[in-house]
mmCIF file of C-alpha atoms and ligand atoms in Angstrom:
data_model
loop_
_atom_site.group_PDB
_atom_site.id
_atom_site.type_symbol
_atom_site.label_atom_id
_atom_site.label_comp_id
_atom_site.label_asym_id
_atom_site.label_seq_id
_atom_site.Cartn_x
_atom_site.Cartn_y
_atom_site.Cartn_z
ATOM 1 C CA MET A 235 -5.701 150.580 -187.469
ATOM 2 C CA LYS A 236 -7.118 147.634 -185.577
ATOM 3 C CA ALA A 237 -9.110 148.366 -182.413
ATOM 4 C CA ALA A 238 -11.501 146.689 -179.975
ATOM 5 C CA VAL A 239 -14.620 148.808 -180.040
ATOM 6 C CA CYS A 240 -17.594 149.004 -177.698
ATOM 7 C CA ASP A 241 -20.506 149.588 -180.086
ATOM 8 C CA VAL A 242 -23.298 148.648 -177.672
ATOM 9 C CA PHE A 243 -23.154 148.372 -173.875
ATOM 10 C CA GLY A 244 -23.472 144.830 -172.560
ATOM 11 C CA LYS A 245 -22.263 143.182 -175.801
ATOM 12 C CA PRO A 246 -18.801 141.788 -176.650
ATOM 13 C CA LEU A 247 -16.366 144.306 -178.104
ATOM 14 C CA THR A 248 -15.945 144.269 -181.892
ATOM 15 C CA ILE A 249 -12.423 143.856 -183.240
ATOM 16 C CA ARG A 250 -12.315 145.867 -186.427
ATOM 17 C CA GLU A 251 -10.477 148.387 -188.551
ATOM 18 C CA VAL A 252 -11.115 152.013 -187.577
ATOM 19 C CA PRO A 253 -9.558 155.214 -188.937
ATOM 20 C CA THR A 254 -6.132 155.960 -187.423
ATOM 21 C CA PRO A 255 -6.388 159.191 -185.403
ATOM 22 C CA SER A 256 -4.248 162.055 -186.633
ATOM 23 C CA PRO A 257 -2.647 164.128 -183.884
ATOM 24 C CA GLY A 258 -4.051 167.655 -183.676
ATOM 25 C CA PRO A 259 -2.128 170.656 -182.327
ATOM 26 C CA GLY A 260 -0.446 169.761 -179.029
ATOM 27 C CA GLU A 261 -1.274 166.069 -179.435
ATOM 28 C CA LEU A 262 0.773 162.890 -179.784
ATOM 29 C CA LEU A 263 0.049 159.757 -181.766
ATOM 30 C CA ILE A 264 1.311 156.782 -179.777
ATOM 31 C CA ARG A 265 1.820 153.207 -180.949
ATOM 32 C CA VAL A 266 0.422 151.054 -178.138
ATOM 33 C CA HIS A 267 2.725 148.444 -176.573
ATOM 34 C CA GLY A 268 0.518 147.616 -173.612
ATOM 35 C CA CYS A 269 -2.941 148.460 -172.294
ATOM 36 C CA GLY A 270 -4.000 147.249 -168.864
ATOM 37 C CA VAL A 271 -7.453 145.747 -168.436
ATOM 38 C CA CYS A 272 -8.976 147.358 -165.364
ATOM 39 C CA HIS A 273 -12.130 146.513 -163.393
ATOM 40 C CA SER A 274 -13.423 149.922 -164.430
ATOM 41 C CA ASP A 275 -13.398 148.740 -168.042
ATOM 42 C CA LEU A 276 -15.956 146.064 -167.138
ATOM 43 C CA HIS A 277 -18.259 148.694 -165.643
ATOM 44 C CA LEU A 278 -17.781 150.809 -168.750
ATOM 45 C CA VAL A 279 -18.537 148.072 -171.322
ATOM 46 C CA ASP A 280 -21.433 146.736 -169.236
ATOM 47 C CA GLY A 281 -22.997 150.205 -169.300
ATOM 48 C CA ASP A 282 -22.980 150.552 -165.493
ATOM 49 C CA TRP A 283 -21.430 153.976 -165.818
ATOM 50 C CA ALA A 284 -23.501 155.281 -168.741
ATOM 51 C CA ALA A 285 -24.075 158.384 -166.611
ATOM 52 C CA TRP A 286 -20.498 159.388 -167.407
ATOM 53 C CA GLY A 287 -21.726 160.303 -170.865
ATOM 54 C CA THR A 288 -19.631 157.780 -172.785
ATOM 55 C CA PRO A 289 -20.305 158.323 -176.499
ATOM 56 C CA LEU A 290 -20.706 155.126 -178.528
ATOM 57 C CA PRO A 291 -18.849 153.683 -180.286
ATOM 58 C CA ILE A 292 -15.853 154.004 -177.943
ATOM 59 C CA ILE A 293 -12.449 152.295 -177.712
ATOM 60 C CA PRO A 294 -11.898 151.469 -173.982
ATOM 61 C CA GLY A 295 -8.585 151.315 -172.127
ATOM 62 C CA HIS A 296 -6.968 153.864 -169.806
ATOM 63 C CA GLU A 297 -3.694 152.180 -168.764
ATOM 64 C CA VAL A 298 -1.764 152.739 -171.958
ATOM 65 C CA THR A 299 1.945 152.687 -172.718
ATOM 66 C CA GLY A 300 3.735 152.863 -176.038
ATOM 67 C CA ILE A 301 6.101 154.757 -178.286
ATOM 68 C CA VAL A 302 5.416 158.172 -179.777
ATOM 69 C CA GLU A 303 4.923 157.723 -183.516
ATOM 70 C CA GLU A 304 3.970 161.225 -184.615
ATOM 71 C CA ILE A 305 3.653 164.648 -183.006
ATOM 72 C CA GLY A 306 1.145 167.410 -183.747
ATOM 73 C CA ASP A 307 1.944 171.096 -184.273
ATOM 74 C CA GLY A 308 3.366 172.860 -181.254
ATOM 75 C CA VAL A 309 4.433 169.733 -179.352
ATOM 76 C CA THR A 310 7.671 170.447 -177.501
ATOM 77 C CA ALA A 311 8.009 167.908 -174.676
ATOM 78 C CA PHE A 312 7.930 164.731 -176.797
ATOM 79 C CA ALA A 313 9.570 163.511 -179.984
ATOM 80 C CA PRO A 314 8.905 160.447 -182.124
ATOM 81 C CA GLY A 315 10.503 157.395 -180.467
ATOM 82 C CA ASP A 316 9.865 158.577 -176.885
ATOM 83 C CA ARG A 317 8.396 156.133 -174.360
ATOM 84 C CA ALA A 318 4.999 157.416 -173.276
ATOM 85 C CA GLY A 319 2.101 156.581 -170.975
ATOM 86 C CA VAL A 320 -1.515 157.710 -171.249
ATOM 87 C CA PRO A 321 -3.601 157.627 -168.045
ATOM 88 C CA TRP A 322 -7.295 158.310 -167.283
ATOM 89 C CA MET A 323 -7.021 162.070 -167.318
ATOM 90 C CA GLN A 324 -6.667 163.734 -170.728
ATOM 91 C CA TYR A 325 -7.910 167.169 -169.871
ATOM 92 C CA ALA A 326 -8.641 169.241 -166.764
ATOM 93 C CA CYS A 327 -10.014 172.767 -167.056
ATOM 94 C CA GLY A 328 -7.556 174.517 -164.727
ATOM 95 C CA ARG A 329 -10.314 176.947 -163.717
ATOM 96 C CA CYS A 330 -12.661 175.049 -161.375
ATOM 97 C CA ALA A 331 -12.209 174.908 -157.593
ATOM 98 C CA PRO A 332 -10.606 171.416 -157.449
ATOM 99 C CA CYS A 333 -8.223 172.292 -160.322
ATOM 100 C CA LYS A 334 -7.168 175.511 -158.589
ATOM 101 C CA ALA A 335 -6.709 173.618 -155.327
ATOM 102 C CA GLY A 336 -4.300 171.145 -156.940
ATOM 103 C CA ALA A 337 -6.800 168.285 -157.182
ATOM 104 C CA GLU A 338 -7.204 168.226 -160.958
ATOM 105 C CA MET A 339 -8.278 164.573 -160.882
ATOM 106 C CA LEU A 340 -11.577 165.848 -159.421
ATOM 107 C CA CYS A 341 -12.207 168.303 -162.274
ATOM 108 C CA ALA A 342 -15.822 167.982 -163.395
ATOM 109 C CA ALA A 343 -14.898 168.986 -166.943
ATOM 110 C CA GLN A 344 -12.277 166.227 -167.182
ATOM 111 C CA ARG A 345 -11.933 164.162 -170.351
ATOM 112 C CA SER A 346 -11.125 160.522 -169.627
ATOM 113 C CA THR A 347 -9.193 158.081 -171.789
ATOM 114 C CA GLY A 348 -11.296 155.116 -172.876
ATOM 115 C CA VAL A 349 -14.379 156.632 -171.202
ATOM 116 C CA THR A 350 -15.206 159.877 -172.969
ATOM 117 C CA VAL A 351 -12.417 159.785 -175.603
ATOM 118 C CA ASN A 352 -10.932 156.737 -177.358
ATOM 119 C CA GLY A 353 -8.439 154.684 -175.337
ATOM 120 C CA GLY A 354 -5.776 152.040 -175.700
ATOM 121 C CA TYR A 355 -7.579 148.857 -176.806
ATOM 122 C CA ALA A 356 -6.099 149.669 -180.200
ATOM 123 C CA GLU A 357 -2.897 149.748 -182.230
ATOM 124 C CA LEU A 358 -2.595 153.520 -181.849
ATOM 125 C CA VAL A 359 -3.971 156.190 -179.567
ATOM 126 C CA SER A 360 -3.789 159.977 -179.594
ATOM 127 C CA ALA A 361 -3.599 162.203 -176.513
ATOM 128 C CA PRO A 362 -2.591 165.763 -175.571
ATOM 129 C CA GLU A 363 1.108 165.985 -174.616
ATOM 130 C CA ALA A 364 0.275 167.915 -171.429
ATOM 131 C CA PHE A 365 -1.420 164.806 -170.023
ATOM 132 C CA VAL A 366 0.981 162.163 -171.369
ATOM 133 C CA HIS A 367 3.803 160.934 -169.112
ATOM 134 C CA LYS A 368 7.345 159.896 -169.989
ATOM 135 C CA ILE A 369 7.981 156.273 -169.022
ATOM 136 C CA PRO A 370 11.466 155.936 -167.472
ATOM 137 C CA ASP A 371 13.903 153.646 -169.310
ATOM 138 C CA GLY A 372 14.121 151.223 -166.386
ATOM 139 C CA LEU A 373 10.490 150.160 -166.753
ATOM 140 C CA ASP A 374 9.233 147.534 -169.198
ATOM 141 C CA LEU A 375 6.410 149.118 -171.221
ATOM 142 C CA VAL A 376 3.995 146.211 -170.757
ATOM 143 C CA GLU A 377 4.622 145.885 -167.012
ATOM 144 C CA ALA A 378 4.379 149.668 -166.648
ATOM 145 C CA ALA A 379 0.921 149.941 -168.240
ATOM 146 C CA PRO A 380 -1.077 149.173 -165.049
ATOM 147 C CA LEU A 381 1.024 151.698 -163.123
ATOM 148 C CA LEU A 382 -0.862 154.438 -164.992
ATOM 149 C CA CYS A 383 -4.026 153.566 -163.033
ATOM 150 C CA ALA A 384 -3.456 150.878 -160.378
ATOM 151 C CA GLY A 385 0.006 152.235 -159.545
ATOM 152 C CA ILE A 386 -1.008 155.866 -159.134
ATOM 153 C CA THR A 387 -4.098 154.838 -157.140
ATOM 154 C CA VAL A 388 -1.998 153.254 -154.374
ATOM 155 C CA PHE A 389 0.974 155.635 -154.636
ATOM 156 C CA ALA A 390 -0.910 158.946 -154.229
ATOM 157 C CA PRO A 391 -2.384 158.209 -150.760
ATOM 158 C CA LEU A 392 0.937 156.783 -149.529
ATOM 159 C CA ARG A 393 2.742 159.904 -150.738
ATOM 160 C CA ARG A 394 0.102 162.106 -149.116
ATOM 161 C CA ALA A 395 0.531 160.238 -145.807
ATOM 162 C CA GLY A 396 4.056 161.665 -145.537
ATOM 163 C CA ASN A 397 7.056 159.923 -144.037
ATOM 164 C CA LEU A 398 6.114 156.270 -143.625
ATOM 165 C CA ALA A 399 9.427 155.004 -142.231
ATOM 166 C CA GLY A 400 8.551 152.693 -139.357
ATOM 167 C CA LYS A 401 4.812 153.363 -139.663
ATOM 168 C CA THR A 402 2.374 150.496 -140.058
ATOM 169 C CA VAL A 403 0.678 150.331 -143.450
ATOM 170 C CA ALA A 404 -1.920 147.618 -143.964
ATOM 171 C CA VAL A 405 -2.893 146.683 -147.503
ATOM 172 C CA ALA A 406 -6.277 144.970 -147.623
ATOM 173 C CA GLY A 407 -6.672 142.862 -150.759
ATOM 174 C CA ILE A 408 -3.707 141.631 -152.796
ATOM 175 C CA GLY A 409 -4.825 142.020 -156.401
ATOM 176 C CA GLY A 410 -4.027 144.451 -159.209
ATOM 177 C CA LEU A 411 -3.808 147.410 -156.788
ATOM 178 C CA GLY A 412 -2.792 145.666 -153.577
ATOM 179 C CA HIS A 413 0.305 143.909 -154.887
ATOM 180 C CA LEU A 414 1.674 147.297 -155.957
ATOM 181 C CA GLY A 415 0.649 148.826 -152.622
ATOM 182 C CA VAL A 416 2.727 146.259 -150.728
ATOM 183 C CA ARG A 417 5.779 146.872 -152.930
ATOM 184 C CA MET A 418 5.545 150.657 -152.710
ATOM 185 C CA ALA A 419 4.823 150.911 -148.969
ATOM 186 C CA SER A 420 7.665 148.525 -148.240
ATOM 187 C CA ALA A 421 10.059 150.530 -150.472
ATOM 188 C CA MET A 422 8.988 153.682 -148.579
ATOM 189 C CA GLY A 423 10.193 152.089 -145.342
ATOM 190 C CA ALA A 424 6.835 151.216 -143.799
ATOM 191 C CA HIS A 425 6.091 148.124 -141.749
ATOM 192 C CA VAL A 426 3.694 146.445 -144.179
ATOM 193 C CA VAL A 427 0.842 144.173 -143.164
ATOM 194 C CA ALA A 428 -0.945 142.392 -145.999
ATOM 195 C CA ILE A 429 -4.561 141.378 -145.407
ATOM 196 C CA VAL A 430 -5.193 138.435 -147.698
ATOM 197 C CA ARG A 431 -7.808 135.891 -148.636
ATOM 198 C CA GLY A 432 -7.422 132.857 -150.849
ATOM 199 C CA PRO A 433 -4.743 130.280 -151.602
ATOM 200 C CA GLY A 434 -1.201 131.408 -152.299
ATOM 201 C CA LYS A 435 -1.848 135.052 -151.407
ATOM 202 C CA ALA A 436 0.075 134.963 -148.081
ATOM 203 C CA GLU A 437 3.249 133.689 -149.786
ATOM 204 C CA LEU A 438 2.793 136.163 -152.611
ATOM 205 C CA ALA A 439 2.405 139.063 -150.161
ATOM 206 C CA ARG A 440 5.557 138.041 -148.269
ATOM 207 C CA SER A 441 7.501 137.725 -151.517
ATOM 208 C CA LEU A 442 6.425 141.276 -152.410
ATOM 209 C CA GLY A 443 7.774 142.677 -149.156
ATOM 210 C CA ALA A 444 4.978 142.317 -146.568
ATOM 211 C CA HIS A 445 6.412 141.969 -143.048
ATOM 212 C CA ASP A 446 3.226 140.509 -141.578
ATOM 213 C CA VAL A 447 0.258 138.780 -143.129
ATOM 214 C CA ILE A 448 -3.289 138.517 -141.798
ATOM 215 C CA GLU A 449 -5.319 135.746 -143.414
ATOM 216 C CA SER A 450 -8.867 137.024 -143.098
ATOM 217 C CA GLU A 451 -10.379 133.529 -143.267
ATOM 218 C CA LYS A 452 -8.335 132.421 -140.256
ATOM 219 C CA GLU A 453 -8.249 135.447 -137.948
ATOM 220 C CA LYS A 454 -10.180 138.644 -137.280
ATOM 221 C CA ILE A 455 -8.590 141.620 -139.007
ATOM 222 C CA GLY A 456 -9.374 144.299 -136.384
ATOM 223 C CA PRO A 457 -7.957 142.494 -133.331
ATOM 224 C CA ALA A 458 -4.970 141.205 -135.325
ATOM 225 C CA LEU A 459 -4.023 144.761 -136.392
ATOM 226 C CA THR A 460 -4.680 146.101 -132.897
ATOM 227 C CA LYS A 461 -2.299 143.509 -131.463
ATOM 228 C CA MET A 462 0.359 144.962 -133.785
ATOM 229 C CA GLY A 463 -0.314 148.466 -132.396
ATOM 230 C CA GLY A 464 -2.950 149.448 -134.949
ATOM 231 C CA ALA A 465 -2.465 150.614 -138.509
ATOM 232 C CA ASP A 466 -1.390 154.174 -139.313
ATOM 233 C CA VAL A 467 -2.698 153.728 -142.849
ATOM 234 C CA ILE A 468 -4.960 151.067 -144.319
ATOM 235 C CA LEU A 469 -5.227 150.908 -148.105
ATOM 236 C CA LEU A 470 -8.552 149.233 -148.855
ATOM 237 C CA THR A 471 -8.233 147.744 -152.344
ATOM 238 C CA GLY A 472 -10.726 144.864 -152.094
ATOM 239 C CA ILE A 473 -14.231 145.484 -153.448
ATOM 240 C CA SER A 474 -16.058 144.351 -150.329
ATOM 241 C CA ALA A 475 -18.193 146.204 -147.808
ATOM 242 C CA ARG A 476 -17.484 143.428 -145.257
ATOM 243 C CA LEU A 477 -13.740 143.890 -145.665
ATOM 244 C CA PHE A 478 -14.237 147.633 -145.096
ATOM 245 C CA GLU A 479 -16.201 146.964 -141.881
ATOM 246 C CA GLN A 480 -13.610 144.459 -140.636
ATOM 247 C CA CYS A 481 -10.673 146.810 -141.269
ATOM 248 C CA ILE A 482 -11.969 149.882 -139.379
ATOM 249 C CA PRO A 483 -11.351 148.505 -135.854
ATOM 250 C CA GLY A 484 -7.737 147.841 -136.879
ATOM 251 C CA LEU A 485 -6.917 151.545 -137.248
ATOM 252 C CA GLY A 486 -4.511 152.915 -134.665
ATOM 253 C CA PRO A 487 -4.780 156.388 -133.085
ATOM 254 C CA ASN A 488 -4.863 159.067 -135.818
ATOM 255 C CA GLY A 489 -4.989 156.253 -138.356
ATOM 256 C CA THR A 490 -6.471 156.694 -141.820
ATOM 257 C CA LEU A 491 -8.387 154.132 -143.843
ATOM 258 C CA VAL A 492 -8.189 154.969 -147.547
ATOM 259 C CA ILE A 493 -10.931 153.625 -149.807
ATOM 260 C CA LEU A 494 -9.520 152.774 -153.240
ATOM 261 C CA ALA A 495 -12.191 150.366 -154.494
ATOM 262 C CA ALA A 496 -15.615 151.311 -155.864
ATOM 263 C CA ILE A 497 -17.623 149.471 -153.192
ATOM 264 C CA ALA A 498 -21.210 150.085 -154.242
ATOM 265 C CA GLU A 499 -23.060 148.698 -151.227
ATOM 266 C CA ASN A 500 -23.808 150.005 -147.760
ATOM 267 C CA ALA A 501 -21.532 149.291 -144.848
ATOM 268 C CA SER A 502 -21.906 150.071 -141.171
ATOM 269 C CA VAL A 503 -19.497 152.146 -139.144
ATOM 270 C CA LEU A 504 -19.558 152.879 -135.401
ATOM 271 C CA PRO A 505 -18.899 156.653 -135.321
ATOM 272 C CA ALA A 506 -17.794 156.622 -131.664
ATOM 273 C CA GLY A 507 -15.026 154.229 -132.643
ATOM 274 C CA LEU A 508 -13.630 156.915 -134.944
ATOM 275 C CA LEU A 509 -14.055 159.727 -132.439
ATOM 276 C CA THR A 510 -11.971 158.318 -129.628
ATOM 277 C CA GLY A 511 -8.866 157.632 -131.677
ATOM 278 C CA GLN A 512 -9.330 160.557 -134.095
ATOM 279 C CA LYS A 513 -9.497 158.058 -136.937
ATOM 280 C CA ARG A 514 -10.309 158.972 -140.492
ATOM 281 C CA ILE A 515 -12.001 157.243 -143.403
ATOM 282 C CA VAL A 516 -11.201 158.907 -146.715
ATOM 283 C CA GLY A 517 -11.514 158.224 -150.422
ATOM 284 C CA SER A 518 -8.681 158.703 -152.887
ATOM 285 C CA LEU A 519 -9.061 158.917 -156.647
ATOM 286 C CA VAL A 520 -5.982 158.233 -158.822
ATOM 287 C CA GLY A 521 -3.672 161.265 -158.407
ATOM 288 C CA THR A 522 -2.303 164.418 -159.981
ATOM 289 C CA ARG A 523 0.098 164.577 -162.927
ATOM 290 C CA ASP A 524 2.849 165.385 -160.446
ATOM 291 C CA ASP A 525 1.959 162.262 -158.415
ATOM 292 C CA MET A 526 2.140 160.254 -161.644
ATOM 293 C CA ASP A 527 5.620 161.439 -162.604
ATOM 294 C CA ALA A 528 6.837 160.855 -159.040
ATOM 295 C CA MET A 529 5.310 157.358 -158.992
ATOM 296 C CA LEU A 530 6.894 156.361 -162.317
ATOM 297 C CA ARG A 531 10.334 157.543 -161.165
ATOM 298 C CA PHE A 532 9.870 155.831 -157.788
ATOM 299 C CA CYS A 533 8.939 152.529 -159.471
ATOM 300 C CA ALA A 534 11.910 152.748 -161.856
ATOM 301 C CA ASP A 535 14.308 153.531 -158.981
ATOM 302 C CA HIS A 536 13.008 150.712 -156.780
ATOM 303 C CA GLY A 537 12.452 148.074 -159.453
ATOM 304 C CA ILE A 538 8.682 148.056 -158.867
ATOM 305 C CA ARG A 539 6.659 146.599 -161.692
ATOM 306 C CA SER A 540 3.154 145.322 -162.043
ATOM 307 C CA MET A 541 2.929 141.535 -162.222
ATOM 308 C CA VAL A 542 0.997 140.985 -165.424
ATOM 309 C CA GLU A 543 -0.555 138.375 -167.685
ATOM 310 C CA ARG A 544 0.007 139.270 -171.328
ATOM 311 C CA HIS A 545 -2.799 138.701 -173.851
ATOM 312 C CA PRO A 546 -3.120 139.725 -177.514
ATOM 313 C CA LEU A 547 -5.550 142.543 -178.282
ATOM 314 C CA SER A 548 -7.687 140.145 -180.331
ATOM 315 C CA ALA A 549 -8.352 138.098 -177.157
ATOM 316 C CA VAL A 550 -9.899 141.085 -175.376
ATOM 317 C CA ASN A 551 -13.358 139.557 -174.930
ATOM 318 C CA ASP A 552 -11.872 136.421 -173.324
ATOM 319 C CA VAL A 553 -9.780 138.608 -171.028
ATOM 320 C CA LEU A 554 -12.816 140.665 -169.959
ATOM 321 C CA GLY A 555 -14.643 137.372 -169.285
ATOM 322 C CA LYS A 556 -11.752 136.106 -167.144
ATOM 323 C CA LEU A 557 -11.703 139.352 -165.203
ATOM 324 C CA ARG A 558 -15.465 139.169 -164.645
ATOM 325 C CA ASP A 559 -15.097 135.617 -163.266
ATOM 326 C CA GLY A 560 -12.169 136.552 -161.032
ATOM 327 C CA ARG A 561 -9.741 134.413 -163.045
ATOM 328 C CA VAL A 562 -7.147 137.139 -163.710
ATOM 329 C CA ARG A 563 -4.479 136.658 -161.067
ATOM 330 C CA LEU A 564 -3.207 140.221 -160.654
ATOM 331 C CA ARG A 565 -3.417 142.294 -163.829
ATOM 332 C CA ALA A 566 -4.021 141.491 -167.503
ATOM 333 C CA VAL A 567 -2.382 143.625 -170.179
ATOM 334 C CA LEU A 568 -3.340 143.622 -173.859
ATOM 335 C CA THR A 569 -0.430 143.672 -176.285
ATOM 336 C CA PRO A 570 -0.439 144.136 -180.086
ATOM 337 C CA ASP A 571 -1.385 140.984 -182.047
HETATM 338 ZN ZN1 ZN B 197 -7.875 151.456 -164.189
HETATM 339 ZN ZN1 ZN B 198 -11.259 171.759 -163.484
#
């Protein structure tokens, strides 16, 4: 099969023929229809996250959708022809403290698609059926691919926040994650405030269902949110320590700011500002398998899809370059050549 392979960190991927995986017991072989290109993939191919123990060569890609082509011995939940999605998580031990506490995405023994085992920058991918998700019929396979990572990332903290009807949810950053956050929070009944930067983003946010828009170049985020009564939830999707700092004062009493972007620089927080309103700053990492199934059904029911640019697999290096330069509008998805 054809695949885009990372042979050396920091070098372009090589498009070449590699052996087609054969599904072992409990595994599926899936013909890839779409594989989202995520910011994490840049970190992976650049070698920033070598500490994760990525074995080279590796086929990246962890937002994979396709059709089951073959099933291994003992597979019961899937049959050839089924619509399937492969996310980050391909294995969790079930024995460690986070696994037992229902937070399997924090399992230290986890195997990750496109990071420690081969992913979806290929014509075919294999994965254990227990960690593969059925893609509902109402979702287009290519538009659904980014839901497996970007979609679950914004859905899980919204679901955890409980009933959002009438609550104020601010989504900071309208990109691959944020545009889905606006759609989902609005479908959950929240009053959605989009915090945007850059041309065209305010109109885009409104068209996605935002009720209010704060343009961070024109007004201060904290006071603007406070004037609206303060945010109950802020989803921070922009990779910016400044954006993080500017959002905190906009939290309402008992409000929660959820960090969804890997911001790798220091930021300053005034602890007393959190104390008085019992405000929280938390991180959230993808979600559980149950969150994933709920998210996929929710998106199918509410017509929520990722807005994507489609590119052939053979153009992967150009797509990674575009993403690095900030020239991908919302989400790029690789499709078979
Ligand atoms: Zn991702
Ligand atoms: Zn575990």
